[in-house]
DNA sequence: ACGACTTTGTGAGCCAGTTCACAAAGGTTG
DNA sequence: CAACCTTTGTGAACTGGCTCACAAAGTCGT
């Protein structure tokens, strides 16, 4: 477990930010150390799973005591690549895009939004929050100027693939897609889809309903 | 595979809305029938997996032809419980909450937002889109009046658990949580967390980086 | 009516991820 | 300093989900 570089399983990677979130909350309360069982409780996962997850990043807790809160947080940040700030561009400024542009949660957690882009002439040039909307054609210039690697796509479905292609062409290597459609990206580009209505649809299945087996009604990852 | 009621695996349930989305797109183009391989391609999954998923809902395709598009869509809708419209209330009208309130994607897909709720006196009484913001204290009344079962929580972290408890008290049985914190809900209430910054953090791990193993750079569910 | 072709539905094997349970490691106390 | 207590790190068993591959079922052209 430390040959070359240990490979972290996808399921673990998806949970590391969750642990980090809890650790940051603990840090704000000046808690110096935390046990796996307590941290697992905060993160809403099983303690054994948490320990196994942490073992993948070669983390050192102290037996009998637990983990150093700031220490472990730093290790997770390093592993995820969060040790430096990642500027983000938002593409598509409909309702959702505008909200995401204003959403403080991104900047607070290391993803400042540094540019906004759209194609609609009615939107280009207007100000949203403290930024001016640029035209999609300027994307390549913006990406280079701000060294942006991450794009949030919030365009209509019809435009999403073309916009995505253009963003990758401009140098984007990491895409968070809010358009409810499947995007194709070349090898070497990271993509994550987020479909808000789809989440509600999943919830609906688990919502208790009459005349249906409802044993499996519970919370889910 | 049809004794009593077949139980659908969680992984399958999470994909059904994805299939439905593709089917609805096909339907708009008046495509009558689709093969598993084509549908799988559209949904971005493996064809065998798609067929196994559909087999869980006892769906009948025709060998040599494929699936009837409207038919299969209806079956998935039924299985998920989407055969009737589910009104939703948004709680917490900061930046994100306001955007979600205006987001057309919910109403379009069967989840009309029928009420907005906040505690801030500066917000209560103001209009957002076509709705007036009500006070959190009115939640129980609203839930009963509109027969709302689903709440979207978009409050700050500090308020989220209390608000969630209150919503459940008021009769909510299905919660989509945008506050970046773990919520506890009683048995019988369905909960799904959505943490937008967390998605970016996961992306960051898979984004190609120098001086790091980067073999596993690809798209992920 | 029959043969060629397409595509489904699924058994079997496989792989990843989860849980269990415990030995080893460190701290702490008398 | 030794016995005790807590908590980690992990091997081993297990579970669920994924993929493969193919027989069965159906269509379509002739």
Tab-separated table of C-alpha atoms (C1' of nucleotides) in Angstrom:
chain	number	residue	atom	x	y	z
A	1	UNK	CA	0.000	0.000	0.000
A	2	UNK	CA	2.379	2.672	-1.157
A	3	UNK	CA	4.043	1.310	-4.241
A	4	UNK	CA	4.515	4.020	-6.782
A	5	UNK	CA	1.154	5.649	-6.055
A	6	UNK	CA	-1.827	3.803	-4.704
A	7	UNK	CA	-4.878	3.857	-6.935
A	8	UNK	CA	-7.995	5.137	-5.199
A	9	UNK	CA	-11.273	3.338	-6.033
A	10	UNK	CA	-13.990	5.464	-7.623
A	11	UNK	CA	-16.423	4.822	-4.793
A	12	UNK	CA	-13.861	6.135	-2.346
A	13	UNK	CA	-13.106	9.235	-4.405
A	14	UNK	CA	-16.805	10.079	-4.426
A	15	UNK	CA	-16.858	9.998	-0.624
A	16	UNK	CA	-13.659	11.888	0.154
A	17	UNK	CA	-15.295	15.307	-0.333
A	18	UNK	CA	-17.952	14.239	2.122
A	19	UNK	CA	-15.348	13.509	4.754
A	20	UNK	CA	-13.625	16.756	3.955
A	21	UNK	CA	-16.838	18.677	4.465
A	22	UNK	CA	-17.286	17.163	7.908
A	23	UNK	CA	-13.649	17.758	8.807
A	24	UNK	CA	-13.953	21.407	7.863
A	25	UNK	CA	-16.985	21.762	10.086
A	26	UNK	CA	-15.058	20.148	12.941
A	27	UNK	CA	-12.127	22.450	12.270
A	28	UNK	CA	-14.332	25.506	12.618
A	29	UNK	CA	-15.291	24.294	16.080
A	30	UNK	CA	-11.601	23.865	16.899
A	31	UNK	CA	-11.872	20.141	17.331
A	32	UNK	CA	-8.315	18.818	17.099
A	33	UNK	CA	-8.905	15.123	16.720
A	34	UNK	CA	-11.701	12.810	15.637
A	35	UNK	CA	-12.299	9.061	15.673
A	36	UNK	CA	-13.382	7.128	12.631
A	37	UNK	CA	-16.711	6.336	14.224
A	38	UNK	CA	-17.477	9.970	14.985
A	39	UNK	CA	-16.410	11.179	11.561
A	40	UNK	CA	-18.368	8.382	9.921
A	41	UNK	CA	-21.434	9.443	11.847
A	42	UNK	CA	-21.028	13.048	10.681
A	43	UNK	CA	-20.542	11.963	7.097
A	44	UNK	CA	-23.384	9.485	7.259
A	45	UNK	CA	-21.391	6.381	6.407
A	46	UNK	CA	-20.258	3.161	8.041
A	47	UNK	CA	-17.104	3.504	10.183
A	48	UNK	CA	-15.315	0.516	8.690
A	49	UNK	CA	-15.897	1.887	5.232
A	50	UNK	CA	-14.493	5.227	6.234
A	51	UNK	CA	-11.343	3.649	7.633
A	52	UNK	CA	-10.866	1.576	4.502
A	53	UNK	CA	-11.384	4.663	2.378
A	54	UNK	CA	-8.770	6.578	4.325
A	55	UNK	CA	-6.383	3.664	4.151
A	56	UNK	CA	-6.309	4.112	0.381
A	57	UNK	CA	-4.618	7.436	0.764
A	58	UNK	CA	-2.062	5.998	3.175
A	59	UNK	CA	-3.382	8.248	5.882
A	60	UNK	CA	-2.082	7.880	9.362
A	61	UNK	CA	-4.476	8.049	12.234
A	62	UNK	CA	-3.224	7.225	15.715
A	63	UNK	CA	-4.591	4.124	17.322
A	64	UNK	CA	-6.385	4.798	20.526
A	65	UNK	CA	-6.905	8.431	19.522
A	66	UNK	CA	-8.161	8.946	15.994
A	67	UNK	CA	-7.216	11.391	13.238
A	68	UNK	CA	-5.769	14.893	13.479
A	69	UNK	CA	-8.516	17.011	11.983
A	70	UNK	CA	-6.419	19.620	10.107
A	71	UNK	CA	-3.952	16.982	9.056
A	72	UNK	CA	-6.480	14.628	7.572
A	73	UNK	CA	-8.279	17.487	5.860
A	74	UNK	CA	-5.023	18.519	4.228
A	75	UNK	CA	-4.344	14.990	3.085
A	76	UNK	CA	-7.762	14.645	1.489
A	77	UNK	CA	-7.381	18.023	-0.172
A	78	UNK	CA	-4.049	16.955	-1.561
A	79	UNK	CA	-5.359	13.649	-2.824
A	80	UNK	CA	-8.299	15.276	-4.583
A	81	UNK	CA	-6.128	18.041	-6.000
A	82	UNK	CA	-7.864	20.736	-3.985
A	83	UNK	CA	-4.650	22.246	-2.679
A	84	UNK	CA	-4.996	24.987	-5.209
A	85	UNK	CA	-7.901	27.123	-6.295
A	86	UNK	CA	-9.639	26.129	-9.554
A	87	UNK	CA	-11.283	28.932	-11.483
A	88	UNK	CA	-14.505	27.997	-13.256
A	89	UNK	CA	-16.449	29.351	-16.211
A	90	UNK	CA	-20.237	29.090	-16.418
A	91	UNK	CA	-21.618	28.569	-19.908
A	92	UNK	CA	-25.286	29.280	-20.504
A	93	UNK	CA	-27.029	31.903	-18.399
A	94	UNK	CA	-30.637	30.919	-18.273
A	95	UNK	CA	-32.292	30.662	-14.878
A	96	UNK	CA	-30.095	27.902	-13.654
A	97	UNK	CA	-26.883	29.318	-15.063
A	98	UNK	CA	-27.507	32.688	-13.480
A	99	UNK	CA	-28.113	31.098	-10.128
A	100	UNK	CA	-25.006	28.997	-10.355
A	101	UNK	CA	-23.086	32.139	-11.296
A	102	UNK	CA	-24.272	33.808	-8.097
A	103	UNK	CA	-23.997	30.727	-5.933
A	104	UNK	CA	-21.519	31.450	-3.161
A	105	UNK	CA	-20.946	27.786	-2.394
A	106	UNK	CA	-18.572	27.340	-5.315
A	107	UNK	CA	-16.184	30.158	-4.462
A	108	UNK	CA	-16.248	29.243	-0.783
A	109	UNK	CA	-15.017	25.786	-1.573
A	110	UNK	CA	-12.209	26.627	-3.944
A	111	UNK	CA	-14.031	27.055	-7.236
A	112	UNK	CA	-14.358	30.785	-7.909
A	113	UNK	CA	-16.423	31.620	-10.953
A	114	UNK	CA	-14.274	33.905	-13.051
A	115	UNK	CA	-16.266	34.208	-16.263
A	116	UNK	CA	-19.742	33.884	-17.718
A	117	UNK	CA	-20.462	32.996	-21.302
A	118	UNK	CA	-23.588	32.853	-23.464
A	119	UNK	CA	-24.568	33.223	-27.121
A	120	UNK	CA	-27.732	35.248	-26.688
A	121	UNK	CA	-27.008	38.856	-27.800
A	122	UNK	CA	-29.565	40.015	-25.239
A	123	UNK	CA	-27.434	38.537	-22.478
A	124	UNK	CA	-23.908	39.253	-23.697
A	125	UNK	CA	-22.667	42.451	-22.102
A	126	UNK	CA	-25.115	42.411	-19.189
A	127	UNK	CA	-23.826	42.122	-15.647
A	128	UNK	CA	-24.621	39.259	-13.322
A	129	UNK	CA	-23.323	39.700	-9.823
A	130	UNK	CA	-19.940	41.309	-10.318
A	131	UNK	CA	-19.285	39.870	-13.759
A	132	UNK	CA	-20.106	40.785	-17.322
A	133	UNK	CA	-21.418	38.114	-19.652
A	134	UNK	CA	-19.026	37.392	-22.511
A	135	UNK	CA	-19.786	35.814	-25.857
A	136	UNK	CA	-19.135	32.134	-26.398
A	137	UNK	CA	-16.695	33.056	-29.159
A	138	UNK	CA	-14.434	34.597	-26.520
A	139	UNK	CA	-14.241	31.358	-24.591
A	140	UNK	CA	-10.802	30.308	-25.786
A	141	UNK	CA	-9.345	33.680	-24.869
A	142	UNK	CA	-10.981	33.621	-21.436
A	143	UNK	CA	-9.829	30.096	-20.719
A	144	UNK	CA	-6.251	30.982	-21.547
A	145	UNK	CA	-6.293	34.305	-19.726
A	146	UNK	CA	-7.615	32.909	-16.463
A	147	UNK	CA	-6.113	29.459	-16.779
A	148	UNK	CA	-9.557	27.912	-16.431
A	149	UNK	CA	-9.758	24.131	-16.557
A	150	UNK	CA	-13.331	23.607	-15.448
A	151	UNK	CA	-16.592	24.527	-17.156
A	152	UNK	CA	-20.136	24.358	-15.855
A	153	UNK	CA	-22.544	23.788	-18.728
A	154	UNK	CA	-26.048	25.099	-18.123
A	155	UNK	CA	-27.277	25.570	-21.672
A	156	UNK	CA	-30.463	24.120	-23.177
A	157	UNK	CA	-30.217	20.472	-24.206
A	158	UNK	CA	-29.944	21.296	-27.904
A	159	UNK	CA	-26.827	23.407	-27.505
A	160	UNK	CA	-25.017	21.364	-24.896
A	161	UNK	CA	-22.939	19.017	-27.036
A	162	UNK	CA	-21.702	21.730	-29.391
A	163	UNK	CA	-20.858	24.008	-26.487
A	164	UNK	CA	-19.073	21.184	-24.732
A	165	UNK	CA	-16.991	20.415	-27.824
A	166	UNK	CA	-16.098	24.070	-28.136
A	167	UNK	CA	-15.125	24.288	-24.475
A	168	UNK	CA	-12.826	21.299	-24.778
A	169	UNK	CA	-11.355	22.792	-27.913
A	170	UNK	CA	-10.666	25.918	-25.869
A	171	UNK	CA	-8.742	23.906	-23.280
A	172	UNK	CA	-11.321	22.829	-20.715
A	173	UNK	CA	-10.521	19.417	-19.204
A	174	UNK	CA	-13.247	19.102	-16.618
A	175	UNK	CA	-16.971	19.539	-17.224
A	176	UNK	CA	-19.938	19.663	-14.890
A	177	UNK	CA	-23.023	19.235	-17.064
A	178	UNK	CA	-26.435	20.464	-15.929
A	179	UNK	CA	-28.089	20.031	-19.322
A	180	UNK	CA	-30.328	16.959	-19.155
A	181	UNK	CA	-28.604	15.041	-21.908
A	182	UNK	CA	-25.697	12.654	-22.281
A	183	UNK	CA	-22.534	14.387	-23.447
A	184	UNK	CA	-19.688	12.730	-25.306
A	185	UNK	CA	-16.191	13.812	-24.317
A	186	UNK	CA	-12.827	12.595	-25.572
A	187	UNK	CA	-10.488	10.510	-23.471
A	188	UNK	CA	-8.675	12.689	-20.975
A	189	UNK	CA	-11.594	14.968	-20.189
A	190	UNK	CA	-13.478	14.477	-16.918
A	191	UNK	CA	-17.241	14.767	-17.037
A	192	UNK	CA	-19.961	14.627	-14.420
A	193	UNK	CA	-23.639	14.934	-15.170
A	194	UNK	CA	-26.072	16.581	-12.757
A	195	UNK	CA	-29.753	16.302	-13.642
A	196	UNK	CA	-31.918	17.936	-11.022
A	197	UNK	CA	-35.291	16.664	-12.222
A	198	UNK	CA	-33.828	13.195	-12.475
A	199	UNK	CA	-33.017	13.310	-8.778
A	200	UNK	CA	-36.653	14.058	-8.039
A	201	UNK	CA	-37.703	11.171	-10.240
A	202	UNK	CA	-35.511	8.781	-8.290
A	203	UNK	CA	-36.916	10.148	-5.045
A	204	UNK	CA	-40.422	9.494	-6.288
A	205	UNK	CA	-39.728	5.794	-6.517
A	206	UNK	CA	-38.695	5.633	-2.892
A	207	UNK	CA	-41.448	7.873	-1.629
A	208	UNK	CA	-43.979	5.768	0.220
A	209	UNK	CA	-46.949	4.975	-2.007
A	210	UNK	CA	-50.102	3.033	-1.377
A	211	UNK	CA	-50.612	-0.252	-3.178
A	212	UNK	CA	-46.919	-0.750	-3.780
A	213	UNK	CA	-44.197	-2.616	-1.905
A	214	UNK	CA	-42.583	0.097	0.159
A	215	UNK	CA	-40.119	-1.807	2.270
A	216	UNK	CA	-37.168	-0.099	0.643
A	217	UNK	CA	-38.136	3.374	1.718
A	218	UNK	CA	-35.070	4.955	3.224
A	219	UNK	CA	-32.298	7.354	2.620
A	220	UNK	CA	-29.859	6.623	-0.125
A	221	UNK	CA	-26.405	7.909	-0.950
B	1	UNK	CA	-39.871	-12.659	-12.290
B	2	UNK	CA	-43.359	-11.558	-11.338
B	3	UNK	CA	-44.112	-13.033	-7.974
B	4	UNK	CA	-46.080	-10.592	-5.894
B	5	UNK	CA	-44.086	-7.576	-7.099
B	6	UNK	CA	-40.524	-7.771	-8.271
B	7	UNK	CA	-38.087	-5.696	-6.270
B	8	UNK	CA	-36.043	-3.305	-8.375
B	9	UNK	CA	-32.358	-2.920	-7.421
B	10	UNK	CA	-31.270	0.566	-6.376
B	11	UNK	CA	-28.722	0.823	-9.178
B	12	UNK	CA	-31.481	0.133	-11.681
B	13	UNK	CA	-33.862	2.659	-10.152
B	14	UNK	CA	-31.176	5.321	-10.477
B	15	UNK	CA	-30.917	4.635	-14.201
B	16	UNK	CA	-34.582	4.364	-15.109
B	17	UNK	CA	-35.044	8.153	-15.329
B	18	UNK	CA	-32.108	8.248	-17.700
B	19	UNK	CA	-33.789	5.782	-20.019
B	20	UNK	CA	-37.012	7.699	-19.711
B	21	UNK	CA	-35.289	10.919	-20.723
B	22	UNK	CA	-33.935	9.295	-23.873
B	23	UNK	CA	-37.282	7.704	-24.654
B	24	UNK	CA	-39.006	11.051	-24.387
B	25	UNK	CA	-36.523	12.559	-26.800
B	26	UNK	CA	-37.154	9.709	-29.213
B	27	UNK	CA	-40.886	10.183	-28.796
B	28	UNK	CA	-40.627	13.817	-29.791
B	29	UNK	CA	-39.015	12.713	-33.024
B	30	UNK	CA	-41.864	10.250	-33.547
B	31	UNK	CA	-39.616	7.229	-33.341
B	32	UNK	CA	-41.940	4.299	-32.685
B	33	UNK	CA	-39.526	1.599	-31.711
B	34	UNK	CA	-35.973	1.378	-30.389
B	35	UNK	CA	-33.488	-1.432	-29.818
B	36	UNK	CA	-31.680	-1.931	-26.545
B	37	UNK	CA	-28.367	-1.099	-28.148
B	38	UNK	CA	-29.613	2.198	-29.570
B	39	UNK	CA	-31.317	3.224	-26.356
B	40	UNK	CA	-28.266	2.241	-24.368
B	41	UNK	CA	-26.130	4.411	-26.590
B	42	UNK	CA	-28.436	7.381	-26.064
B	43	UNK	CA	-28.458	6.864	-22.322
B	44	UNK	CA	-24.723	6.279	-22.191
B	45	UNK	CA	-24.809	2.787	-20.694
B	46	UNK	CA	-23.988	-0.770	-21.705
B	47	UNK	CA	-26.726	-2.517	-23.702
B	48	UNK	CA	-26.731	-5.681	-21.611
B	49	UNK	CA	-27.122	-3.630	-18.475
B	50	UNK	CA	-30.049	-1.776	-19.979
B	51	UNK	CA	-31.801	-5.005	-20.912
B	52	UNK	CA	-31.264	-6.432	-17.449
B	53	UNK	CA	-32.580	-3.222	-15.928
B	54	UNK	CA	-35.712	-3.375	-18.039
B	55	UNK	CA	-36.190	-7.031	-17.239
B	56	UNK	CA	-36.672	-6.030	-13.594
B	57	UNK	CA	-39.848	-4.243	-14.464
B	58	UNK	CA	-41.111	-7.205	-16.448
B	59	UNK	CA	-41.045	-5.135	-19.560
B	60	UNK	CA	-41.766	-6.768	-22.847
B	61	UNK	CA	-39.726	-5.831	-25.847
B	62	UNK	CA	-40.153	-7.791	-29.062
B	63	UNK	CA	-37.239	-9.888	-30.167
B	64	UNK	CA	-35.955	-8.926	-33.526
B	65	UNK	CA	-37.513	-5.461	-33.206
B	66	UNK	CA	-36.899	-3.775	-29.894
B	67	UNK	CA	-39.122	-1.781	-27.564
B	68	UNK	CA	-42.203	0.322	-28.320
B	69	UNK	CA	-41.080	3.807	-27.361
B	70	UNK	CA	-44.334	5.172	-25.878
B	71	UNK	CA	-45.069	1.867	-24.248
B	72	UNK	CA	-41.754	1.517	-22.507
B	73	UNK	CA	-41.833	5.149	-21.418
B	74	UNK	CA	-45.222	4.565	-19.833
B	75	UNK	CA	-43.983	1.483	-18.044
B	76	UNK	CA	-40.991	3.286	-16.602
B	77	UNK	CA	-43.178	6.186	-15.540
B	78	UNK	CA	-45.496	3.783	-13.813
B	79	UNK	CA	-42.711	1.941	-12.066
B	80	UNK	CA	-41.162	5.171	-10.783
B	81	UNK	CA	-44.523	6.573	-9.760
B	82	UNK	CA	-44.402	9.375	-12.309
B	83	UNK	CA	-47.846	8.691	-13.689
B	84	UNK	CA	-49.138	11.607	-11.719
B	85	UNK	CA	-47.839	15.110	-11.193
B	86	UNK	CA	-46.015	15.787	-7.904
B	87	UNK	CA	-46.194	19.333	-6.594
B	88	UNK	CA	-43.062	20.567	-4.847
B	89	UNK	CA	-42.268	23.245	-2.290
B	90	UNK	CA	-38.924	25.066	-2.231
B	91	UNK	CA	-37.657	25.976	1.222
B	92	UNK	CA	-34.951	28.615	1.500
B	93	UNK	CA	-34.744	31.333	-1.140
B	94	UNK	CA	-31.154	32.396	-1.287
B	95	UNK	CA	-29.449	32.453	-4.648
B	96	UNK	CA	-29.794	28.771	-5.246
B	97	UNK	CA	-33.339	28.508	-3.941
B	98	UNK	CA	-34.499	31.360	-6.155
B	99	UNK	CA	-32.979	29.741	-9.187
B	100	UNK	CA	-34.542	26.398	-8.409
B	101	UNK	CA	-37.858	28.175	-7.964
B	102	UNK	CA	-37.563	29.616	-11.461
B	103	UNK	CA	-36.077	26.524	-13.032
B	104	UNK	CA	-38.425	25.333	-15.761
B	105	UNK	CA	-36.936	21.832	-15.817
B	106	UNK	CA	-38.876	20.746	-12.746
B	107	UNK	CA	-42.336	21.679	-13.967
B	108	UNK	CA	-41.607	20.303	-17.414
B	109	UNK	CA	-40.883	16.927	-15.965
B	110	UNK	CA	-43.818	16.557	-13.645
B	111	UNK	CA	-42.671	18.461	-10.581
B	112	UNK	CA	-44.388	21.852	-10.596
B	113	UNK	CA	-43.232	24.175	-7.861
B	114	UNK	CA	-46.356	25.309	-6.092
B	115	UNK	CA	-44.987	27.183	-3.101
B	116	UNK	CA	-41.936	29.017	-1.796
B	117	UNK	CA	-41.040	29.288	1.858
B	118	UNK	CA	-38.432	31.209	3.849
B	119	UNK	CA	-37.982	32.675	7.327
B	120	UNK	CA	-36.346	35.974	6.373
B	121	UNK	CA	-38.922	38.778	6.861
B	122	UNK	CA	-37.233	40.626	4.001
B	123	UNK	CA	-38.128	37.797	1.651
B	124	UNK	CA	-41.550	36.749	2.909
B	125	UNK	CA	-44.214	38.469	0.841
B	126	UNK	CA	-41.971	39.209	-2.140
B	127	UNK	CA	-42.723	37.669	-5.499
B	128	UNK	CA	-40.418	35.285	-7.334
B	129	UNK	CA	-41.596	34.341	-10.783
B	130	UNK	CA	-45.315	33.964	-10.407
B	131	UNK	CA	-45.294	33.052	-6.724
B	132	UNK	CA	-45.246	34.886	-3.429
B	133	UNK	CA	-42.849	33.763	-0.727
B	134	UNK	CA	-44.646	32.411	2.319
B	135	UNK	CA	-43.341	32.094	5.864
B	136	UNK	CA	-41.973	28.778	7.092
B	137	UNK	CA	-44.682	28.757	9.755
B	138	UNK	CA	-47.269	28.370	7.008
B	139	UNK	CA	-45.632	25.236	5.693
B	140	UNK	CA	-48.060	22.766	7.251
B	141	UNK	CA	-51.008	24.618	5.818
B	142	UNK	CA	-49.420	24.822	2.365
B	143	UNK	CA	-48.496	21.159	2.343
B	144	UNK	CA	-52.042	20.166	3.194
B	145	UNK	CA	-53.676	22.609	0.808
B	146	UNK	CA	-51.641	21.582	-2.223
B	147	UNK	CA	-51.124	17.971	-1.203
B	148	UNK	CA	-47.368	18.444	-1.460
B	149	UNK	CA	-45.212	15.436	-0.671
B	150	UNK	CA	-41.837	16.685	-1.852
B	151	UNK	CA	-39.642	19.482	-0.509
B	152	UNK	CA	-36.488	20.983	-1.939
B	153	UNK	CA	-34.292	22.279	0.862
B	154	UNK	CA	-31.980	25.115	-0.146
B	155	UNK	CA	-31.358	26.786	3.191
B	156	UNK	CA	-27.969	27.515	4.761
B	157	UNK	CA	-26.324	24.545	6.450
B	158	UNK	CA	-27.176	25.763	9.932
B	159	UNK	CA	-30.909	25.795	9.336
B	160	UNK	CA	-31.234	22.682	7.222
B	161	UNK	CA	-31.868	20.008	9.855
B	162	UNK	CA	-34.469	22.036	11.743
B	163	UNK	CA	-36.236	22.966	8.528
B	164	UNK	CA	-36.183	19.362	7.412
B	165	UNK	CA	-37.696	18.172	10.682
B	166	UNK	CA	-40.394	20.790	10.383
B	167	UNK	CA	-41.149	19.803	6.793
B	168	UNK	CA	-41.541	16.161	7.746
B	169	UNK	CA	-43.725	17.190	10.638
B	170	UNK	CA	-45.854	19.049	8.107
B	171	UNK	CA	-46.306	15.905	6.038
B	172	UNK	CA	-43.413	15.922	3.564
B	173	UNK	CA	-42.220	12.398	2.741
B	174	UNK	CA	-39.615	13.116	0.100
B	175	UNK	CA	-36.708	15.550	0.431
B	176	UNK	CA	-34.136	16.800	-2.040
B	177	UNK	CA	-31.398	18.449	0.007
B	178	UNK	CA	-29.098	21.078	-1.501
B	179	UNK	CA	-27.638	22.194	1.833
B	180	UNK	CA	-24.120	20.788	2.093
B	181	UNK	CA	-24.701	18.780	5.224
B	182	UNK	CA	-25.940	15.323	6.176
B	183	UNK	CA	-29.599	15.301	7.176
B	184	UNK	CA	-31.238	12.748	9.439
B	185	UNK	CA	-34.712	11.631	8.467
B	186	UNK	CA	-36.992	9.075	10.088
B	187	UNK	CA	-37.781	5.735	8.519
B	188	UNK	CA	-40.336	6.144	5.764
B	189	UNK	CA	-39.013	9.439	4.430
B	190	UNK	CA	-36.998	9.437	1.216
B	191	UNK	CA	-33.946	11.679	1.078
B	192	UNK	CA	-31.435	12.543	-1.612
B	193	UNK	CA	-28.526	14.878	-1.115
B	194	UNK	CA	-27.204	17.096	-3.903
B	195	UNK	CA	-23.976	18.964	-3.182
B	196	UNK	CA	-22.867	21.000	-6.158
B	197	UNK	CA	-19.400	21.957	-4.917
B	198	UNK	CA	-18.818	18.342	-3.980
B	199	UNK	CA	-19.378	17.358	-7.600
B	200	UNK	CA	-16.656	19.771	-8.638
B	201	UNK	CA	-14.359	18.325	-6.014
B	202	UNK	CA	-14.857	14.843	-7.398
B	203	UNK	CA	-14.214	16.151	-10.898
B	204	UNK	CA	-10.968	17.676	-9.729
B	205	UNK	CA	-9.605	14.286	-8.808
B	206	UNK	CA	-10.198	12.942	-12.303
B	207	UNK	CA	-8.999	16.034	-14.078
B	208	UNK	CA	-5.624	15.318	-15.648
B	209	UNK	CA	-2.818	16.608	-13.449
B	210	UNK	CA	0.914	16.558	-13.883
B	211	UNK	CA	2.992	14.399	-11.595
B	212	UNK	CA	0.100	12.164	-10.726
B	213	UNK	CA	-1.124	8.821	-12.076
B	214	UNK	CA	-3.839	9.844	-14.499
B	215	UNK	CA	-4.803	6.601	-16.110
B	216	UNK	CA	-8.289	6.740	-14.676
B	217	UNK	CA	-9.267	9.951	-16.392
B	218	UNK	CA	-12.625	9.382	-17.965
B	219	UNK	CA	-16.259	10.021	-17.653
B	220	UNK	CA	-18.098	8.591	-14.695
B	221	UNK	CA	-21.731	8.011	-13.938
C	1	DA	C1'	-44.162	-21.690	-45.165
C	2	DC	C1'	-39.529	-21.450	-44.478
C	3	DG	C1'	-34.951	-19.813	-43.766
C	4	DA	C1'	-32.114	-15.942	-42.654
C	5	DC	C1'	-31.617	-12.301	-39.665
C	6	DT	C1'	-32.256	-9.404	-35.686
C	7	DT	C1'	-32.731	-8.615	-30.991
C	8	DT	C1'	-34.372	-9.879	-26.505
C	9	DG	C1'	-34.034	-12.031	-21.894
C	10	DT	C1'	-31.072	-14.312	-18.767
C	11	DG	C1'	-27.807	-17.919	-16.652
C	12	DA	C1'	-23.080	-17.990	-15.290
C	13	DG	C1'	-18.884	-16.002	-14.145
C	14	DC	C1'	-16.608	-12.036	-12.685
C	15	DC	C1'	-15.336	-7.909	-10.313
C	16	DA	C1'	-15.833	-4.060	-7.176
C	17	DG	C1'	-17.283	-2.596	-3.093
C	18	DT	C1'	-19.034	-3.415	1.659
C	19	DT	C1'	-19.059	-5.403	6.104
C	20	DC	C1'	-17.205	-8.063	9.753
C	21	DA	C1'	-14.166	-8.964	13.180
C	22	DC	C1'	-9.750	-8.892	15.219
C	23	DA	C1'	-4.773	-8.419	15.890
C	24	DA	C1'	-1.540	-4.710	16.324
C	25	DA	C1'	-0.510	-0.111	17.904
C	26	DG	C1'	-0.527	3.596	20.523
C	27	DG	C1'	-2.062	6.352	24.669
C	28	DT	C1'	-3.094	6.570	29.525
C	29	DT	C1'	-3.260	5.606	34.282
C	30	DG	C1'	-1.869	3.841	38.607
D	1	DC	C1'	6.698	0.193	33.593
D	2	DA	C1'	3.028	-2.772	33.088
D	3	DA	C1'	-1.764	-3.573	32.552
D	4	DC	C1'	-5.682	-1.615	30.465
D	5	DC	C1'	-8.274	0.845	27.279
D	6	DT	C1'	-9.314	2.805	22.894
D	7	DT	C1'	-9.099	2.919	18.122
D	8	DT	C1'	-6.834	1.979	13.849
D	9	DG	C1'	-5.724	-0.779	9.726
D	10	DT	C1'	-6.803	-4.788	7.183
D	11	DG	C1'	-7.492	-9.840	5.851
D	12	DA	C1'	-11.385	-12.571	4.763
D	13	DA	C1'	-16.012	-13.426	3.674
D	14	DC	C1'	-19.867	-11.677	1.555
D	15	DT	C1'	-23.019	-8.995	-1.335
D	16	DG	C1'	-24.579	-6.680	-5.184
D	17	DG	C1'	-23.936	-5.265	-9.579
D	18	DC	C1'	-21.813	-5.731	-14.175
D	19	DT	C1'	-20.494	-8.130	-18.374
D	20	DC	C1'	-20.435	-11.853	-21.390
D	21	DA	C1'	-22.342	-14.793	-24.402
D	22	DC	C1'	-25.994	-17.459	-26.201
D	23	DA	C1'	-30.448	-19.863	-26.705
D	24	DA	C1'	-35.131	-18.576	-27.535
D	25	DA	C1'	-38.346	-15.687	-29.821
D	26	DG	C1'	-39.877	-12.987	-33.035
D	27	DT	C1'	-39.793	-10.393	-37.863
D	28	DC	C1'	-39.253	-10.096	-42.751
D	29	DG	C1'	-38.456	-11.316	-47.416
D	30	DT	C1'	-39.195	-14.597	-50.786
